[in-house]
mmCIF file of C-alpha atoms in Angstrom:
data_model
loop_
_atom_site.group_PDB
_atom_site.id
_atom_site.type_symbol
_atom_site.label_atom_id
_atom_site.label_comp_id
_atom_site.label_asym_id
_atom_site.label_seq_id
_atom_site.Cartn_x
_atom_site.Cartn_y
_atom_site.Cartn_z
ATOM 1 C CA UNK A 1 4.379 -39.083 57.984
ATOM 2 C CA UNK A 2 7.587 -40.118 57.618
ATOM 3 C CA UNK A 3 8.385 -42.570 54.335
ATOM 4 C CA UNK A 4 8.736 -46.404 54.512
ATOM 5 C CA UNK A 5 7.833 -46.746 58.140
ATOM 6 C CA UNK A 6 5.728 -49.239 56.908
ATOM 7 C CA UNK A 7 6.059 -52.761 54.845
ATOM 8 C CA UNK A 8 6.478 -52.983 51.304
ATOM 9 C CA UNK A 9 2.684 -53.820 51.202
ATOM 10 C CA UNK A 10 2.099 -50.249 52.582
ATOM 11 C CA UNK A 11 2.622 -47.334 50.908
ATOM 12 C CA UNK A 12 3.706 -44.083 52.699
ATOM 13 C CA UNK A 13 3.570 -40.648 51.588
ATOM 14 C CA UNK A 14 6.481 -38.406 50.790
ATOM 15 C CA UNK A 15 7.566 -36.292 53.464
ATOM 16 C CA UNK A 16 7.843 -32.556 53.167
ATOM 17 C CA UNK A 17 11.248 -31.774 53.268
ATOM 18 C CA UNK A 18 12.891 -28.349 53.719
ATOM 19 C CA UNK A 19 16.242 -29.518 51.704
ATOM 20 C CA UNK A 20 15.873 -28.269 48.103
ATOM 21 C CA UNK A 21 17.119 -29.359 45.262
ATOM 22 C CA UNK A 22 20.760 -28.556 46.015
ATOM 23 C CA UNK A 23 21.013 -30.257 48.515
ATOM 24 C CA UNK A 24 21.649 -33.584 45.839
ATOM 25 C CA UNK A 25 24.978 -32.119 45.297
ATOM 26 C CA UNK A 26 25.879 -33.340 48.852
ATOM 27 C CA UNK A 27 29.003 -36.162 48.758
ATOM 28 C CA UNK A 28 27.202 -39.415 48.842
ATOM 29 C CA UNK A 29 29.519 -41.989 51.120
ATOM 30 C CA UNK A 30 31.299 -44.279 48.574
ATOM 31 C CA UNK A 31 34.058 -47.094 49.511
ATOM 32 C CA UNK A 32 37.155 -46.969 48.183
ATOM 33 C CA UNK A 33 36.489 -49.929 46.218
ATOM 34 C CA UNK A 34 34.732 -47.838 43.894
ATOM 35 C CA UNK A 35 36.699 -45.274 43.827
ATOM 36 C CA UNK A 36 39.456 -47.735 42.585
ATOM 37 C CA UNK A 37 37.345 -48.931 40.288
ATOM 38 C CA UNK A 38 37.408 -47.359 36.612
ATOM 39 C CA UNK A 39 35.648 -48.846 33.405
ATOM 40 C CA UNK A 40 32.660 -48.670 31.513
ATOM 41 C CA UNK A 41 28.815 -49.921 32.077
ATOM 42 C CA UNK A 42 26.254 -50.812 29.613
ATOM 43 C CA UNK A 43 23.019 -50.169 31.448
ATOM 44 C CA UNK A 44 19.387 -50.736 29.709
ATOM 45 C CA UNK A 45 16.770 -48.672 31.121
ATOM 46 C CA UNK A 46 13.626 -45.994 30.671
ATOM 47 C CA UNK A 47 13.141 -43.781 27.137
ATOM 48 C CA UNK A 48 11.735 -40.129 28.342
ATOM 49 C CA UNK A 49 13.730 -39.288 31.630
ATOM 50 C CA UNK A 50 16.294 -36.567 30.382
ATOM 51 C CA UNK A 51 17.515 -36.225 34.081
ATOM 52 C CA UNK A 52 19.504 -39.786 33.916
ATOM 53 C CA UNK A 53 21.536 -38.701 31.451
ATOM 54 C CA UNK A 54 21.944 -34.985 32.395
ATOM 55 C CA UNK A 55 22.040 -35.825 36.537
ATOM 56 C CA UNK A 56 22.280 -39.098 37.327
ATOM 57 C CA UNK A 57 25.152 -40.532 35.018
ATOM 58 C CA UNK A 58 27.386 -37.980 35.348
ATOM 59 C CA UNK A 59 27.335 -38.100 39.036
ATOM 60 C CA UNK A 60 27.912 -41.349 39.159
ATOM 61 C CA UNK A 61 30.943 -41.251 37.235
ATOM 62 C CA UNK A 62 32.436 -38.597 39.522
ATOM 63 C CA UNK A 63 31.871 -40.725 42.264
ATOM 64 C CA UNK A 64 33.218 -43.622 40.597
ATOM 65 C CA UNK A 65 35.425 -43.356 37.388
ATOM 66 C CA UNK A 66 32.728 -45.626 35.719
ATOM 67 C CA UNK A 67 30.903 -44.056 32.474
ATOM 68 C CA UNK A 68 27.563 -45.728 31.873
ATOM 69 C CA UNK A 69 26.584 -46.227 28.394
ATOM 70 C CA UNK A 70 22.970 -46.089 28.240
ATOM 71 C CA UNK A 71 20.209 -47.179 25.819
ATOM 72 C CA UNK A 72 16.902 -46.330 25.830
ATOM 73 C CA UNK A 73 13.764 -48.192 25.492
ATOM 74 C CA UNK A 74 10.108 -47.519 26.302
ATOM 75 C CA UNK A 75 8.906 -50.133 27.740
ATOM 76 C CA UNK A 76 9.684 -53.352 29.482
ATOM 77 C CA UNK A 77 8.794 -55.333 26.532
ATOM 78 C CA UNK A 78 11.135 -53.526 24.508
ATOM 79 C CA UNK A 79 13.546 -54.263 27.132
ATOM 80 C CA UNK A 80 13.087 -57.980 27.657
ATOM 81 C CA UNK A 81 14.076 -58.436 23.957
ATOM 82 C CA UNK A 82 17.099 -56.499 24.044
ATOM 83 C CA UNK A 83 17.966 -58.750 26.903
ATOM 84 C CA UNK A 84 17.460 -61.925 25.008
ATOM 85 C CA UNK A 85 20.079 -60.230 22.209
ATOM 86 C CA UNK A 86 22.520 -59.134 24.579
ATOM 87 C CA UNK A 87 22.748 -63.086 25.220
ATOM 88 C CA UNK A 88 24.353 -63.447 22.270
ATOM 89 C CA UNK A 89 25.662 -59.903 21.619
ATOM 90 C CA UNK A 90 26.827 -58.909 25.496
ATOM 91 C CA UNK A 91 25.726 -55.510 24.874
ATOM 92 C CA UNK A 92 23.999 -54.918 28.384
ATOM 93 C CA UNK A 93 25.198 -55.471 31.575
ATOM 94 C CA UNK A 94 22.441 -53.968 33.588
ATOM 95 C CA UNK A 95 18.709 -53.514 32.852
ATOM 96 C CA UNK A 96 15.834 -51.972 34.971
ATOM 97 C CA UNK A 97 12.485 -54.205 34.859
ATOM 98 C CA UNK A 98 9.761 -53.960 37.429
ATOM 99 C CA UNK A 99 9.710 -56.763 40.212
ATOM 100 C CA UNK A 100 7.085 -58.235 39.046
ATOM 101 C CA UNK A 101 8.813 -59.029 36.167
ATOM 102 C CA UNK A 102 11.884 -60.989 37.804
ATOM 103 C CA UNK A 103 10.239 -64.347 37.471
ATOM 104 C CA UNK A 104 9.882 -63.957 34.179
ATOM 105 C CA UNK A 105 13.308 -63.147 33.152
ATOM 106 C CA UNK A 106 14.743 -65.524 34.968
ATOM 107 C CA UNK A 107 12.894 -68.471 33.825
ATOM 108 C CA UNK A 108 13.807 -67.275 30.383
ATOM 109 C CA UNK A 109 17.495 -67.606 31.470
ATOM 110 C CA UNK A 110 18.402 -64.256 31.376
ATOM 111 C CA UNK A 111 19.783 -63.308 34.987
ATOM 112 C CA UNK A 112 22.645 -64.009 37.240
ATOM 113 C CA UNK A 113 22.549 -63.565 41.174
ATOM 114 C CA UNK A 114 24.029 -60.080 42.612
ATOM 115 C CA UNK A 115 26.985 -60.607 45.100
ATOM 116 C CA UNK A 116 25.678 -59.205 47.852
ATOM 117 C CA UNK A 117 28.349 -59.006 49.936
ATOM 118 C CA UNK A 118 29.597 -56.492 47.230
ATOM 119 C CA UNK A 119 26.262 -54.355 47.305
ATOM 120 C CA UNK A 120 25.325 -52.288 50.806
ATOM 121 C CA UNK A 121 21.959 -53.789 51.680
ATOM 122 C CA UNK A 122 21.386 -52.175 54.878
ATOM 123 C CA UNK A 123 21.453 -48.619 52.457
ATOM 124 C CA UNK A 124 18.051 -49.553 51.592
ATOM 125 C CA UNK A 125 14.693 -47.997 53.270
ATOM 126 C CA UNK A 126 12.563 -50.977 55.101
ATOM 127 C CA UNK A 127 10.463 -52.925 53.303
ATOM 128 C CA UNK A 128 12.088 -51.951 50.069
ATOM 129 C CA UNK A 129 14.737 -55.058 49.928
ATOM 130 C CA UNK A 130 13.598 -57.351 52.721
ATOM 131 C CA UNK A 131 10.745 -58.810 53.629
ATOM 132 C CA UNK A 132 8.340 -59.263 50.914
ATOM 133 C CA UNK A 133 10.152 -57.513 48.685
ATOM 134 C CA UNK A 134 13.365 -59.890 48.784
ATOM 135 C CA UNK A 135 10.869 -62.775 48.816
ATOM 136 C CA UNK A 136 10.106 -61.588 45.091
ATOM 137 C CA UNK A 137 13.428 -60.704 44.286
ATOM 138 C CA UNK A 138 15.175 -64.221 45.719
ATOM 139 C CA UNK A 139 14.595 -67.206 43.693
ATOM 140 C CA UNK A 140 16.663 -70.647 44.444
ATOM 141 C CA UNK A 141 18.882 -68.558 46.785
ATOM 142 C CA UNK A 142 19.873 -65.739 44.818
ATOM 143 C CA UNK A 143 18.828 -62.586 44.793
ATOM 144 C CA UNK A 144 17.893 -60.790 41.180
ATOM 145 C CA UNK A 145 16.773 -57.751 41.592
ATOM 146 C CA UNK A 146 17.773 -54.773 43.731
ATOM 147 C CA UNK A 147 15.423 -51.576 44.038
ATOM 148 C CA UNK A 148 16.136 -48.479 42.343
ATOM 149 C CA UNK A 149 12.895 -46.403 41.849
ATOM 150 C CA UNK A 150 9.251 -46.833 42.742
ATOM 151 C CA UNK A 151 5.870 -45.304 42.492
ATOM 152 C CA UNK A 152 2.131 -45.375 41.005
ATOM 153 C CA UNK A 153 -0.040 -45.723 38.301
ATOM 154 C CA UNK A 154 -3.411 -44.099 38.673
ATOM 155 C CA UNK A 155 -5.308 -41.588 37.312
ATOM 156 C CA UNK A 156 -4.256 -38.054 35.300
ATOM 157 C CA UNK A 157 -6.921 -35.578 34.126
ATOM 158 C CA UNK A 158 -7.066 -32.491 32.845
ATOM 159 C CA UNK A 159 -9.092 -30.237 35.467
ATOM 160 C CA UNK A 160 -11.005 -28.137 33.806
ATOM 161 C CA UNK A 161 -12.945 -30.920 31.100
ATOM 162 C CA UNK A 162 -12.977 -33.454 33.277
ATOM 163 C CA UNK A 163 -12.709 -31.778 36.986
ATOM 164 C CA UNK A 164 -12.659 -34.699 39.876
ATOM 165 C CA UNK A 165 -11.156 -35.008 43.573
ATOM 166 C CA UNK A 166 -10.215 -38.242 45.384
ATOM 167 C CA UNK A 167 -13.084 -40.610 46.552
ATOM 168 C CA UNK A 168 -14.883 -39.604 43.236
ATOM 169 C CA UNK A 169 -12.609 -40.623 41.068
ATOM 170 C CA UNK A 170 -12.852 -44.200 39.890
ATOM 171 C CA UNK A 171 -11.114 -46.789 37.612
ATOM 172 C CA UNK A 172 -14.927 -46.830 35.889
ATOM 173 C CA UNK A 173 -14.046 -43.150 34.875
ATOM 174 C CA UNK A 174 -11.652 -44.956 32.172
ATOM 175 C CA UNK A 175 -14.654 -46.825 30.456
ATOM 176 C CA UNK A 176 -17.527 -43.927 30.756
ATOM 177 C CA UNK A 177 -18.271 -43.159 26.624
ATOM 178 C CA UNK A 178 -17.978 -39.524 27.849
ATOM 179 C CA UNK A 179 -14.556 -39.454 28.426
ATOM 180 C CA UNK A 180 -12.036 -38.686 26.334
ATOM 181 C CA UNK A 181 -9.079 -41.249 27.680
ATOM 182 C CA UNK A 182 -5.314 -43.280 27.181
ATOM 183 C CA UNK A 183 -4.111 -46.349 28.560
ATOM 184 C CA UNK A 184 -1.823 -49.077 28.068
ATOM 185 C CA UNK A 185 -3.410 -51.960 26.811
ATOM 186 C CA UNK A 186 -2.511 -54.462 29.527
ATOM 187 C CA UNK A 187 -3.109 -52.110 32.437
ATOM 188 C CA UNK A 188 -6.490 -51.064 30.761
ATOM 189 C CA UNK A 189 -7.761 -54.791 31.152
ATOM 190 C CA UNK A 190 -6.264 -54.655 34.428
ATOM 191 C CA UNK A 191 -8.306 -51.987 35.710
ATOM 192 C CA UNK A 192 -11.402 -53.243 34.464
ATOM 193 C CA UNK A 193 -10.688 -56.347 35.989
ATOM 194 C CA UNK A 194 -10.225 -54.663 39.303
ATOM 195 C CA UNK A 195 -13.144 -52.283 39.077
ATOM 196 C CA UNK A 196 -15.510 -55.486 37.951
ATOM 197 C CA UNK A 197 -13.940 -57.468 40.885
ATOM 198 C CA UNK A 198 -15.552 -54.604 43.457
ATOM 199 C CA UNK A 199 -18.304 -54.561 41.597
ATOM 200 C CA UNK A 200 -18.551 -58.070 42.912
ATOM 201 C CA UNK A 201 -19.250 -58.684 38.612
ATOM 202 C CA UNK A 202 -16.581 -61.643 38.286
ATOM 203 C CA UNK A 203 -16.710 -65.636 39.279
ATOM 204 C CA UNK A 204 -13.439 -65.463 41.216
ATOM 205 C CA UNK A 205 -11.545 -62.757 42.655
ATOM 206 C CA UNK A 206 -8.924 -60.662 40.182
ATOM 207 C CA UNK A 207 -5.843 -61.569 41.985
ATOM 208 C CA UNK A 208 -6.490 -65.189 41.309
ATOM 209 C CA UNK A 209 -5.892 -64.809 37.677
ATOM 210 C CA UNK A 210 -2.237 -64.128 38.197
ATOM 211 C CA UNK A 211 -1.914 -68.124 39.639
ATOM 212 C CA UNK A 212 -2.599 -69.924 36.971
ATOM 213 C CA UNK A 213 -3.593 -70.451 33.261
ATOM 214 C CA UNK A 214 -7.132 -71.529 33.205
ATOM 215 C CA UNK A 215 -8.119 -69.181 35.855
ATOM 216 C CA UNK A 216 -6.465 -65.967 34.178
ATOM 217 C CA UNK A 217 -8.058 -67.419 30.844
ATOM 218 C CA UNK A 218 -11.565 -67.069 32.159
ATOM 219 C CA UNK A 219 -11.291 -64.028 34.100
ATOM 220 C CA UNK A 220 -9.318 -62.159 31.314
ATOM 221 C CA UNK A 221 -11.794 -63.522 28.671
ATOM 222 C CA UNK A 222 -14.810 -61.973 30.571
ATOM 223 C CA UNK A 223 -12.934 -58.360 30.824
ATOM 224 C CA UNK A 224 -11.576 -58.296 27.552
ATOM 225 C CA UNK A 225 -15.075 -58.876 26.688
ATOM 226 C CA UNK A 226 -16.455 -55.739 28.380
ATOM 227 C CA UNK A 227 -13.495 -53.815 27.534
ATOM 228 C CA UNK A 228 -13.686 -53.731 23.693
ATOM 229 C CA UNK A 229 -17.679 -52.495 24.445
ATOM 230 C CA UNK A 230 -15.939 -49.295 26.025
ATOM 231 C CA UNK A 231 -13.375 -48.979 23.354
ATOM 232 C CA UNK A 232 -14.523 -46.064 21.909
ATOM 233 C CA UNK A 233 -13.235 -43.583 24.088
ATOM 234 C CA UNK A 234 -9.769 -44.496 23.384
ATOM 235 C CA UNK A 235 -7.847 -41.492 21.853
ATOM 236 C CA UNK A 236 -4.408 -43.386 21.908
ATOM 237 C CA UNK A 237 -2.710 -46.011 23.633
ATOM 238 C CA UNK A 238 0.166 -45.433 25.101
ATOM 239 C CA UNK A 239 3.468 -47.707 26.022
ATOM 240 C CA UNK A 240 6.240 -45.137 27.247
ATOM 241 C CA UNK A 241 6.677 -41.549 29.199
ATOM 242 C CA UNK A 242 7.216 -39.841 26.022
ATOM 243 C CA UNK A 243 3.600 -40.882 24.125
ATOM 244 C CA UNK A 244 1.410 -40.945 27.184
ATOM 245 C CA UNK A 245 2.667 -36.962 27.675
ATOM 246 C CA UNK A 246 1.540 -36.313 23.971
ATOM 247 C CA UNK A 247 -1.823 -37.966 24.164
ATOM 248 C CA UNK A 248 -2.782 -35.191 26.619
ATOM 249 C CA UNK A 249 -0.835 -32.409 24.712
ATOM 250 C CA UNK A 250 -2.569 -33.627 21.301
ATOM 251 C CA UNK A 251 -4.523 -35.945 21.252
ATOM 252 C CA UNK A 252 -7.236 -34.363 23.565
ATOM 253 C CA UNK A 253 -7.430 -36.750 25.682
ATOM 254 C CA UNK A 254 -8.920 -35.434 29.432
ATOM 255 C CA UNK A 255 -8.567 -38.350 31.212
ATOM 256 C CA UNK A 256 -5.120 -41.497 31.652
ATOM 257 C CA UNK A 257 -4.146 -44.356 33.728
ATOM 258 C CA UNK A 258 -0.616 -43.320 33.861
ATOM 259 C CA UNK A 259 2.646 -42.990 35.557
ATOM 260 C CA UNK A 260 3.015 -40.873 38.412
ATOM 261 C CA UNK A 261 5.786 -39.500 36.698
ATOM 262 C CA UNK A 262 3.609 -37.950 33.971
ATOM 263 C CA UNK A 263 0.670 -36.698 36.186
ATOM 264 C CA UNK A 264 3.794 -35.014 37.597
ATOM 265 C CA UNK A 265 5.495 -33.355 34.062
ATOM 266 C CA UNK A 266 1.955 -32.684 33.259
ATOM 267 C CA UNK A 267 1.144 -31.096 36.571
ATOM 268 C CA UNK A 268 4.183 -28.736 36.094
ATOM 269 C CA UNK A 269 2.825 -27.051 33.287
ATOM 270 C CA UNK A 270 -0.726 -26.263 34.954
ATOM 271 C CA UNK A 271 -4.225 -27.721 33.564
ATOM 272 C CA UNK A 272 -3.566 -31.353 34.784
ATOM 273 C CA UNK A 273 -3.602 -32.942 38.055
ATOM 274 C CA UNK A 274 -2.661 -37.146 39.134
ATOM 275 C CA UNK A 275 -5.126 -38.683 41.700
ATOM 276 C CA UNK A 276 -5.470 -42.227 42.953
ATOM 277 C CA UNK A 277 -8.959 -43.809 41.756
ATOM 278 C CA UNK A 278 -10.976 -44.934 44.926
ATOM 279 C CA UNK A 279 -10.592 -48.139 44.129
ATOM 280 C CA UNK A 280 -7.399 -48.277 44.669
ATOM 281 C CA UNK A 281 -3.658 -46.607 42.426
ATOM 282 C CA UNK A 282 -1.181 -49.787 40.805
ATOM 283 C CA UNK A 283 1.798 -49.269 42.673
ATOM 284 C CA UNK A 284 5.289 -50.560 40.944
ATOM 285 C CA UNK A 285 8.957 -51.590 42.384
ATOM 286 C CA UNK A 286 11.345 -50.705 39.602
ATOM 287 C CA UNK A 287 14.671 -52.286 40.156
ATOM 288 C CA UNK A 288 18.423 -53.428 38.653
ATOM 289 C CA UNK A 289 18.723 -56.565 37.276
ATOM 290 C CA UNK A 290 22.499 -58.310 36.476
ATOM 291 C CA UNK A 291 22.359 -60.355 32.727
ATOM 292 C CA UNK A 292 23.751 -63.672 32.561
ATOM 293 C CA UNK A 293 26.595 -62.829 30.926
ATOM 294 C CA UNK A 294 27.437 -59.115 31.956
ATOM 295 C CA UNK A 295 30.653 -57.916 31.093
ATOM 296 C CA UNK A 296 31.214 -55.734 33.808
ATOM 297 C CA UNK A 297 30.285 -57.177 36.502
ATOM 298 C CA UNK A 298 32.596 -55.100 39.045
ATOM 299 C CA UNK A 299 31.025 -51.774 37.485
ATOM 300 C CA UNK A 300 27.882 -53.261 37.834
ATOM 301 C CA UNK A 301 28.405 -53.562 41.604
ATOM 302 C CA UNK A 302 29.397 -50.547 42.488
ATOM 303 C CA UNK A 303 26.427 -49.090 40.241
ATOM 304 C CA UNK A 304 24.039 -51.014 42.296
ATOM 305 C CA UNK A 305 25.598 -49.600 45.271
ATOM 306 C CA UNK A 306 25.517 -46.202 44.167
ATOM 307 C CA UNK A 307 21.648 -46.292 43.415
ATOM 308 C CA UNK A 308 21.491 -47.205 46.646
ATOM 309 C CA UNK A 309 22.849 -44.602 48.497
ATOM 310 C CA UNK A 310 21.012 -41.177 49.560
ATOM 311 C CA UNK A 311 22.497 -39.117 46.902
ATOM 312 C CA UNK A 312 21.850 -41.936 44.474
ATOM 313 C CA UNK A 313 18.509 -42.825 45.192
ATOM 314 C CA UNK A 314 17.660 -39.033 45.133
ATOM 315 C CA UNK A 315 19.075 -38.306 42.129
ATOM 316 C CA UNK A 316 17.182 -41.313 40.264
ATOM 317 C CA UNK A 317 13.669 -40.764 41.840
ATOM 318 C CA UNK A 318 14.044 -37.382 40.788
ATOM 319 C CA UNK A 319 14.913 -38.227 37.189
ATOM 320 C CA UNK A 320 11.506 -40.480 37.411
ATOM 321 C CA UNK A 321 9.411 -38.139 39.845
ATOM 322 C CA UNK A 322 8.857 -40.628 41.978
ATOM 323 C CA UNK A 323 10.305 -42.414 45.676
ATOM 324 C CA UNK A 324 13.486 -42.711 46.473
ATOM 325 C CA UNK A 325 14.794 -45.998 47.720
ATOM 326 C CA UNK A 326 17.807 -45.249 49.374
ATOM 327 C CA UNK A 327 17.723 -44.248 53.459
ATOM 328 C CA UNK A 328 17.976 -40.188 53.815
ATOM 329 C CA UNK A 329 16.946 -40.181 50.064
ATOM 330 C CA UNK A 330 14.093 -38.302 50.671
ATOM 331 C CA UNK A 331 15.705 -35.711 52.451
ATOM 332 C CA UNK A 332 17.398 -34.389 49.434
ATOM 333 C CA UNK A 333 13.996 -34.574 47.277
ATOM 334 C CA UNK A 334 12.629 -31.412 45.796
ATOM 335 C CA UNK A 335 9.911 -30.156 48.396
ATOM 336 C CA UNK A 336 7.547 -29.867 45.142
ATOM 337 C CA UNK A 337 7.992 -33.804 44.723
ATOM 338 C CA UNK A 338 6.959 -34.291 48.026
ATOM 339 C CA UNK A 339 3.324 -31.757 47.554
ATOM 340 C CA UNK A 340 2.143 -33.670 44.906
ATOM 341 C CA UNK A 341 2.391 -36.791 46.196
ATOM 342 C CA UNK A 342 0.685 -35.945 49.567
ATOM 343 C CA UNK A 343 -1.962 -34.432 46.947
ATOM 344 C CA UNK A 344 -2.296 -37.485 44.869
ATOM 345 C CA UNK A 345 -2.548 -39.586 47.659
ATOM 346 C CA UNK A 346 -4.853 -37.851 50.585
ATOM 347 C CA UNK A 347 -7.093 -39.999 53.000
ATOM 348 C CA UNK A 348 -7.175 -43.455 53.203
ATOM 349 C CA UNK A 349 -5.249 -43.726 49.507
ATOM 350 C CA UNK A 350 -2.322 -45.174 51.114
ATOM 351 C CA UNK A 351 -3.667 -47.988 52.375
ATOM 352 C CA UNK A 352 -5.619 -48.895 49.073
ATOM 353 C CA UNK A 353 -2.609 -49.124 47.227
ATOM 354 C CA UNK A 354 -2.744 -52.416 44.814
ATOM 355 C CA UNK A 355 0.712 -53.451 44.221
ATOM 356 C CA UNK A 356 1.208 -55.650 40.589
ATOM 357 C CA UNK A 357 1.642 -58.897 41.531
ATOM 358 C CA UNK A 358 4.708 -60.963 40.079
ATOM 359 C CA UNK A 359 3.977 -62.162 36.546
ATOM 360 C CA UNK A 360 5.042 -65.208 35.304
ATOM 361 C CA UNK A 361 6.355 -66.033 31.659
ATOM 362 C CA UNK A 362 2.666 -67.559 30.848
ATOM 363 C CA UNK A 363 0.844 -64.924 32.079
ATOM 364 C CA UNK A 364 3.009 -62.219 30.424
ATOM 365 C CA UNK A 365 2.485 -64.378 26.940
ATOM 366 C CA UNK A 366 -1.146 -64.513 27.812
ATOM 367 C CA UNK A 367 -1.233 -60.846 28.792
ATOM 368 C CA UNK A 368 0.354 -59.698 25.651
ATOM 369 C CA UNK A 369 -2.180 -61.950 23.622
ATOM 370 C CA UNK A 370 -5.255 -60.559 25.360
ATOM 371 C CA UNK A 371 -3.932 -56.557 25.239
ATOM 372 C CA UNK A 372 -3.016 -56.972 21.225
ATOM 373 C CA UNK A 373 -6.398 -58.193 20.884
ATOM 374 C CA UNK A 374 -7.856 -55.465 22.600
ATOM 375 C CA UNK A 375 -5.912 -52.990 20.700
ATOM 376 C CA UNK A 376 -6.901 -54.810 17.413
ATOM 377 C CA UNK A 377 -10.744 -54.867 18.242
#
């Protein structure tokens, strides 16, 4: 199956690919604008992903001249308030929130447009910065947010305390007394939202929480609810790469709702395995986002660009273990990347995929308030 043959709605399965890893050493095609262009670039993204530094940056500046100075955060939390700093302090140009999360930044007065007559759009892979996807990402005509990485959320476990397969395992795992289990707060509620929602256990459908105020205030009161009852299997909660690796490694827990990209680290070193539940893996669209008041503006172009590219995109999916978003980006992937998503992701997986839907500032407030709580109970 070849990748992003379908819409952004539709998620495709990695290819197996007989380029190795070399093969990202290949000459990505650059324009002599940024070749021209020299400088610096204070980018704001993902805590636990050694290959961006190591890989990524460094290949970027030989294509370019432009060093990126990057800080590190853990989440997009984290993130969002360093943005409302650099406001005042203009210490980021670029930042890397999920598309769901555009709306909210903006409204909070954080973004500018991208020139996109400076970018190369048609770079992309379909469905990736059109259709839907640029739907999200446009607001009043200008277009925040250009793709960089994306992937899944769904289930890790350790196979030998807590053996499963696809079609067995189920977001209900996560709330079964038996299991020893992390989570992020807000995606915890999430997935018991989902999994009550088939149950056919809710007054209105999940998705219809994410509209408004009083609806997400009745749904979210009912899960939170039957969430704290299953608290007690919670070894840790985890908000970054770097803590929800640990709460395997020791913490005991046999059983996450995490990242792809740690089913994968965890995968490498034997004993764990990813999955998608049956109901259904979160699927995310991580992308660049230009501040308001950006300093480099001209770096942060041809940055864009760069992602964007096949070398690029290859380069930073591999740094995340996850899908590349550049055309012919997958072609330079590590075959291994490729296995475990086709093993994550067998059957009808694909087309159960439930991507987040965009998130307002309210419901992102409201969110927060409902996951401390949960963490406090």
């Amino acid at each position: 199956m070849t990748l992003f043959t379908k819409p952004l709605t539709r998620r495709t399965l990695l290819k197996t690919s007989a380029a190795g890893a070399g093969l990202l050493a290949a000459p990505a095609l650059i324009s002599s604008s940024a070749l021209a262009s020299s400088g610096e670039l204070n980018f704001t993204g993902w805590a636990g992903y050694p290959g961006m530094a190591e890989k990524v940056f460094p290949a970027f500046e030989k294509a370019t001249g432009i060093k990126v100075n990057f800080t590190e955060q853990p989440d997009q939390d984290t993130m969002f308030a360093q943005a409302k700093i650099s406001l005042e302090t203009g210490t980021s140009d670029v930042v890397e929130p999920t598309l769901d999360r555009v709306s909210a930044w903006n409204s909070n007065g954080l973004l500018q447009g991208w020139d996109t007559s400076k970018l190369a759009l048609d770079n992309y892979a379909p469905g990736l910065a059109d259709g839907s996807a640029d739907e999200l990402a446009t607001i009043d005509g200008q277009k925040l947010i250009v793709p960089s990485v994306w992937g899944t959320e769904a289930l890790v476990y350790n196979t030998t305390d807590f053996p499963t397969e696809y079609g067995k395992a189920s977001l209900a795992d996560l709330f079964n007394p038996d299991n020893q289990i992390t989570v992020r707060g807000h995606s915890a509620l999430a997935a018991m939202g989902r999994w009550l929602d088939a149950e056919g256990k809710l007054p209105k459908p999940w998705i219809d929480g994410y509209k408004d105020e009083a609806t997400m205030v009745e749904l979210w009161d009912i899960v939170l609810a039957e969430a704290i009852k299953a608290k007690g299997n919670i070894v840790q909660f985890w908000s970054g790469e770097n803590d929800a690796q640990a709460a395997f490694r020791t913490n005991g827990a046999v059983l996450g709702l995490c990242w792809d990209s740690t089913g994968f680290n965890l995968k490498k070193e034997g004993g764990y395995s990813y999955v998608a539940p049956k109901e259904g893996a979160f699927a995310w669209n991580q992308g660049l986002v230009l501040l308001k008041n950006a300093k480099n503006v001209e770096q942060a172009h041809e940055f864009a660009k760069w992602v964007s590219t096949a070398e690029g995109s290859a380069l930073w999916a591999t740094a995340f273990s996850a899908n590349p978003v550049g055309k012919g980006g997958i072609d330079l992937m590590d075959p291994t990347v490729s296995e475990f998503y086709k093993a994550s992701f067998p059957g009808d997986a694909v087309s159960k995929l439930y991507w987040w839907p965009s998130q307002a500032a309210w419901f992102l407030a409201k969110r927060g308030e409902y996951a401390d709580k949960y963490k406090a109970a």
